[in-house]
Amino acid sequence: MSPLTLPPRLLLRALDDLHALALAAGTLPEVEQRLAERVAGAEQRLDEVLAAAERIESLDERAAGALESMAALEGRVGAVLEAAARIESAAPSLDRVLASVDDLGAAAATLAAAVEPLQGLSERLGRIAERLPKGARARP
């Protein structure tokens, strides 16, 4: 079929379509530029996602190490809590011991006050005992 034998309406429509294709083809460099920018942006985002995934992997390893450390600390804390419970249960006994020590300190002070005047007397008796026959102390 020859283009000259086509009805004018189809010929006009073909020209309109050809004009639309020409206009679209004129925008192809701009579309290509936008598409290239989007691809570059997507590549950059992908690089960022990969870097974030590596950081997450590193954080995961560090978190696993931290969990192991926390488990070890949990055992130590348990031992400390047990010791604290034993100390707390012994606190009343310690209070009684401290009260007894205070009483002994007061008694020692009283005894020292009572013995102090006897010191001079014991020295004099010692000198007298050295002068007695058969009562003398052995000398080194």
PDB file of C-alpha atoms in Angstrom:
ATOM      1  CA  MET A   1       0.000   0.000   0.000  1.00  0.00           C
ATOM      2  CA  SER A   2       1.331   3.321  -0.985  1.00  0.00           C
ATOM      3  CA  PRO A   3       1.407   6.248   1.453  1.00  0.00           C
ATOM      4  CA  LEU A   4      -0.411   8.285  -1.123  1.00  0.00           C
ATOM      5  CA  THR A   5      -3.364   5.923  -1.174  1.00  0.00           C
ATOM      6  CA  LEU A   6      -3.868   6.090   2.589  1.00  0.00           C
ATOM      7  CA  PRO A   7      -6.809   8.053   3.799  1.00  0.00           C
ATOM      8  CA  PRO A   8      -5.802  11.547   4.892  1.00  0.00           C
ATOM      9  CA  ARG A   9      -6.986  10.928   8.431  1.00  0.00           C
ATOM     10  CA  LEU A  10      -4.555   7.978   8.859  1.00  0.00           C
ATOM     11  CA  LEU A  11      -1.776   9.978   7.252  1.00  0.00           C
ATOM     12  CA  LEU A  12      -2.350  12.868   9.715  1.00  0.00           C
ATOM     13  CA  ARG A  13      -2.452  10.444  12.596  1.00  0.00           C
ATOM     14  CA  ALA A  14       0.842   8.863  11.468  1.00  0.00           C
ATOM     15  CA  LEU A  15       2.399  12.332  11.192  1.00  0.00           C
ATOM     16  CA  ASP A  16       1.141  13.183  14.688  1.00  0.00           C
ATOM     17  CA  ASP A  17       2.624   9.931  16.007  1.00  0.00           C
ATOM     18  CA  LEU A  18       5.883  10.645  14.210  1.00  0.00           C
ATOM     19  CA  HIS A  19       5.905  14.154  15.728  1.00  0.00           C
ATOM     20  CA  ALA A  20       5.274  12.683  19.225  1.00  0.00           C
ATOM     21  CA  LEU A  21       8.131  10.225  18.701  1.00  0.00           C
ATOM     22  CA  ALA A  22      10.406  13.052  17.603  1.00  0.00           C
ATOM     23  CA  LEU A  23       9.494  15.076  20.705  1.00  0.00           C
ATOM     24  CA  ALA A  24      10.045  12.040  22.932  1.00  0.00           C
ATOM     25  CA  ALA A  25      13.361  11.338  21.243  1.00  0.00           C
ATOM     26  CA  GLY A  26      14.397  14.922  21.963  1.00  0.00           C
ATOM     27  CA  THR A  27      13.875  14.359  25.685  1.00  0.00           C
ATOM     28  CA  LEU A  28      15.821  11.084  25.730  1.00  0.00           C
ATOM     29  CA  PRO A  29      19.164  12.730  26.718  1.00  0.00           C
ATOM     30  CA  GLU A  30      17.449  14.436  29.665  1.00  0.00           C
ATOM     31  CA  VAL A  31      15.718  11.194  30.667  1.00  0.00           C
ATOM     32  CA  GLU A  32      19.014   9.347  30.311  1.00  0.00           C
ATOM     33  CA  GLN A  33      20.735  11.981  32.499  1.00  0.00           C
ATOM     34  CA  ARG A  34      18.066  11.672  35.215  1.00  0.00           C
ATOM     35  CA  LEU A  35      18.202   7.900  35.019  1.00  0.00           C
ATOM     36  CA  ALA A  36      22.023   7.930  35.284  1.00  0.00           C
ATOM     37  CA  GLU A  37      21.782  10.233  38.324  1.00  0.00           C
ATOM     38  CA  ARG A  38      19.256   7.905  39.948  1.00  0.00           C
ATOM     39  CA  VAL A  39      21.443   4.875  39.250  1.00  0.00           C
ATOM     40  CA  ALA A  40      24.458   6.703  40.709  1.00  0.00           C
ATOM     41  CA  GLY A  41      22.376   7.644  43.763  1.00  0.00           C
ATOM     42  CA  ALA A  42      21.221   4.047  44.107  1.00  0.00           C
ATOM     43  CA  GLU A  43      24.830   2.827  43.896  1.00  0.00           C
ATOM     44  CA  GLN A  44      25.856   5.315  46.576  1.00  0.00           C
ATOM     45  CA  ARG A  45      22.970   4.168  48.769  1.00  0.00           C
ATOM     46  CA  LEU A  46      23.955   0.558  48.189  1.00  0.00           C
ATOM     47  CA  ASP A  47      27.534   1.356  49.248  1.00  0.00           C
ATOM     48  CA  GLU A  48      26.172   3.046  52.386  1.00  0.00           C
ATOM     49  CA  VAL A  49      23.946   0.038  53.120  1.00  0.00           C
ATOM     50  CA  LEU A  50      26.907  -2.330  52.715  1.00  0.00           C
ATOM     51  CA  ALA A  51      29.033  -0.174  55.033  1.00  0.00           C
ATOM     52  CA  ALA A  52      26.193  -0.117  57.565  1.00  0.00           C
ATOM     53  CA  ALA A  53      25.875  -3.899  57.307  1.00  0.00           C
ATOM     54  CA  GLU A  54      29.596  -4.247  58.052  1.00  0.00           C
ATOM     55  CA  ARG A  55      29.227  -1.953  61.064  1.00  0.00           C
ATOM     56  CA  ILE A  56      26.243  -3.986  62.243  1.00  0.00           C
ATOM     57  CA  GLU A  57      28.289  -7.173  61.896  1.00  0.00           C
ATOM     58  CA  SER A  58      31.072  -5.574  63.933  1.00  0.00           C
ATOM     59  CA  LEU A  59      28.547  -4.406  66.524  1.00  0.00           C
ATOM     60  CA  ASP A  60      27.092  -7.898  66.638  1.00  0.00           C
ATOM     61  CA  GLU A  61      30.522  -9.338  67.412  1.00  0.00           C
ATOM     62  CA  ARG A  62      31.137  -6.704  70.075  1.00  0.00           C
ATOM     63  CA  ALA A  63      27.677  -7.318  71.552  1.00  0.00           C
ATOM     64  CA  ALA A  64      28.432 -11.051  71.748  1.00  0.00           C
ATOM     65  CA  GLY A  65      31.664 -10.256  73.589  1.00  0.00           C
ATOM     66  CA  ALA A  66      29.809  -7.896  75.896  1.00  0.00           C
ATOM     67  CA  LEU A  67      27.236 -10.603  76.640  1.00  0.00           C
ATOM     68  CA  GLU A  68      30.021 -13.009  77.558  1.00  0.00           C
ATOM     69  CA  SER A  69      31.542 -10.379  79.846  1.00  0.00           C
ATOM     70  CA  MET A  70      28.152  -9.726  81.399  1.00  0.00           C
ATOM     71  CA  ALA A  71      27.692 -13.451  82.037  1.00  0.00           C
ATOM     72  CA  ALA A  72      31.054 -13.544  83.813  1.00  0.00           C
ATOM     73  CA  LEU A  73      30.128 -10.447  85.803  1.00  0.00           C
ATOM     74  CA  GLU A  74      26.796 -12.011  86.712  1.00  0.00           C
ATOM     75  CA  GLY A  75      28.655 -14.852  88.410  1.00  0.00           C
ATOM     76  CA  ARG A  76      30.870 -12.410  90.282  1.00  0.00           C
ATOM     77  CA  VAL A  77      27.913 -10.275  91.314  1.00  0.00           C
ATOM     78  CA  GLY A  78      26.199 -13.421  92.604  1.00  0.00           C
ATOM     79  CA  ALA A  79      29.234 -14.216  94.751  1.00  0.00           C
ATOM     80  CA  VAL A  80      29.341 -10.638  96.062  1.00  0.00           C
ATOM     81  CA  LEU A  81      25.628 -10.762  96.892  1.00  0.00           C
ATOM     82  CA  GLU A  82      26.116 -14.041  98.761  1.00  0.00           C
ATOM     83  CA  ALA A  83      28.999 -12.519 100.742  1.00  0.00           C
ATOM     84  CA  ALA A  84      26.895  -9.440 101.481  1.00  0.00           C
ATOM     85  CA  ALA A  85      24.062 -11.661 102.716  1.00  0.00           C
ATOM     86  CA  ARG A  86      26.464 -13.521 105.023  1.00  0.00           C
ATOM     87  CA  ILE A  87      27.847 -10.216 106.333  1.00  0.00           C
ATOM     88  CA  GLU A  88      24.332  -8.907 106.850  1.00  0.00           C
ATOM     89  CA  SER A  89      23.336 -12.049 108.753  1.00  0.00           C
ATOM     90  CA  ALA A  90      26.481 -11.709 110.889  1.00  0.00           C
ATOM     91  CA  ALA A  91      25.843  -8.030 111.640  1.00  0.00           C
ATOM     92  CA  PRO A  92      23.997  -8.664 114.937  1.00  0.00           C
ATOM     93  CA  SER A  93      26.912 -10.863 116.115  1.00  0.00           C
ATOM     94  CA  LEU A  94      29.372  -8.175 115.082  1.00  0.00           C
ATOM     95  CA  ASP A  95      27.366  -5.614 117.022  1.00  0.00           C
ATOM     96  CA  ARG A  96      27.608  -7.810 120.134  1.00  0.00           C
ATOM     97  CA  VAL A  97      31.361  -8.298 119.595  1.00  0.00           C
ATOM     98  CA  LEU A  98      31.862  -4.553 119.229  1.00  0.00           C
ATOM     99  CA  ALA A  99      29.858  -3.942 122.405  1.00  0.00           C
ATOM    100  CA  SER A 100      32.017  -6.549 124.216  1.00  0.00           C
ATOM    101  CA  VAL A 101      35.197  -4.893 122.927  1.00  0.00           C
ATOM    102  CA  ASP A 102      33.927  -1.539 124.196  1.00  0.00           C
ATOM    103  CA  ASP A 103      33.200  -3.148 127.602  1.00  0.00           C
ATOM    104  CA  LEU A 104      36.674  -4.734 127.665  1.00  0.00           C
ATOM    105  CA  GLY A 105      38.252  -1.388 126.823  1.00  0.00           C
ATOM    106  CA  ALA A 106      36.437   0.262 129.723  1.00  0.00           C
ATOM    107  CA  ALA A 107      37.423  -2.615 132.064  1.00  0.00           C
ATOM    108  CA  ALA A 108      41.064  -2.357 130.943  1.00  0.00           C
ATOM    109  CA  ALA A 109      41.059   1.355 131.672  1.00  0.00           C
ATOM    110  CA  THR A 110      39.593   0.703 135.140  1.00  0.00           C
ATOM    111  CA  LEU A 111      42.151  -2.050 135.790  1.00  0.00           C
ATOM    112  CA  ALA A 112      45.027   0.188 134.681  1.00  0.00           C
ATOM    113  CA  ALA A 113      43.814   2.917 137.027  1.00  0.00           C
ATOM    114  CA  ALA A 114      43.649   0.407 139.881  1.00  0.00           C
ATOM    115  CA  VAL A 115      47.098  -1.129 139.200  1.00  0.00           C
ATOM    116  CA  GLU A 116      48.979   2.116 138.697  1.00  0.00           C
ATOM    117  CA  PRO A 117      49.315   2.949 142.429  1.00  0.00           C
ATOM    118  CA  LEU A 118      50.551  -0.612 143.101  1.00  0.00           C
ATOM    119  CA  GLN A 119      53.503  -0.286 140.735  1.00  0.00           C
ATOM    120  CA  GLY A 120      55.734   1.555 143.186  1.00  0.00           C
ATOM    121  CA  LEU A 121      54.839  -0.905 145.961  1.00  0.00           C
ATOM    122  CA  SER A 122      55.750  -3.916 143.797  1.00  0.00           C
ATOM    123  CA  GLU A 123      59.133  -2.344 142.972  1.00  0.00           C
ATOM    124  CA  ARG A 124      59.900  -1.843 146.662  1.00  0.00           C
ATOM    125  CA  LEU A 125      58.833  -5.402 147.488  1.00  0.00           C
ATOM    126  CA  GLY A 126      61.123  -6.655 144.741  1.00  0.00           C
ATOM    127  CA  ARG A 127      64.114  -4.840 146.246  1.00  0.00           C
ATOM    128  CA  ILE A 128      63.312  -6.234 149.701  1.00  0.00           C
ATOM    129  CA  ALA A 129      63.007  -9.755 148.301  1.00  0.00           C
ATOM    130  CA  GLU A 130      66.477  -9.455 146.743  1.00  0.00           C
ATOM    131  CA  ARG A 131      68.036  -8.683 150.156  1.00  0.00           C
ATOM    132  CA  LEU A 132      66.537 -11.701 151.882  1.00  0.00           C
ATOM    133  CA  PRO A 133      68.721 -14.803 152.219  1.00  0.00           C
ATOM    134  CA  LYS A 134      67.546 -17.727 150.092  1.00  0.00           C
ATOM    135  CA  GLY A 135      64.902 -15.442 148.756  1.00  0.00           C
ATOM    136  CA  ALA A 136      67.146 -13.780 146.280  1.00  0.00           C
ATOM    137  CA  ARG A 137      66.225 -14.109 142.660  1.00  0.00           C
ATOM    138  CA  ALA A 138      68.680 -15.772 140.338  1.00  0.00           C
ATOM    139  CA  ARG A 139      70.731 -13.226 138.484  1.00  0.00           C
ATOM    140  CA  PRO A 140      71.568 -13.700 134.850  1.00  0.00           C
TER     141      PRO A 140
END
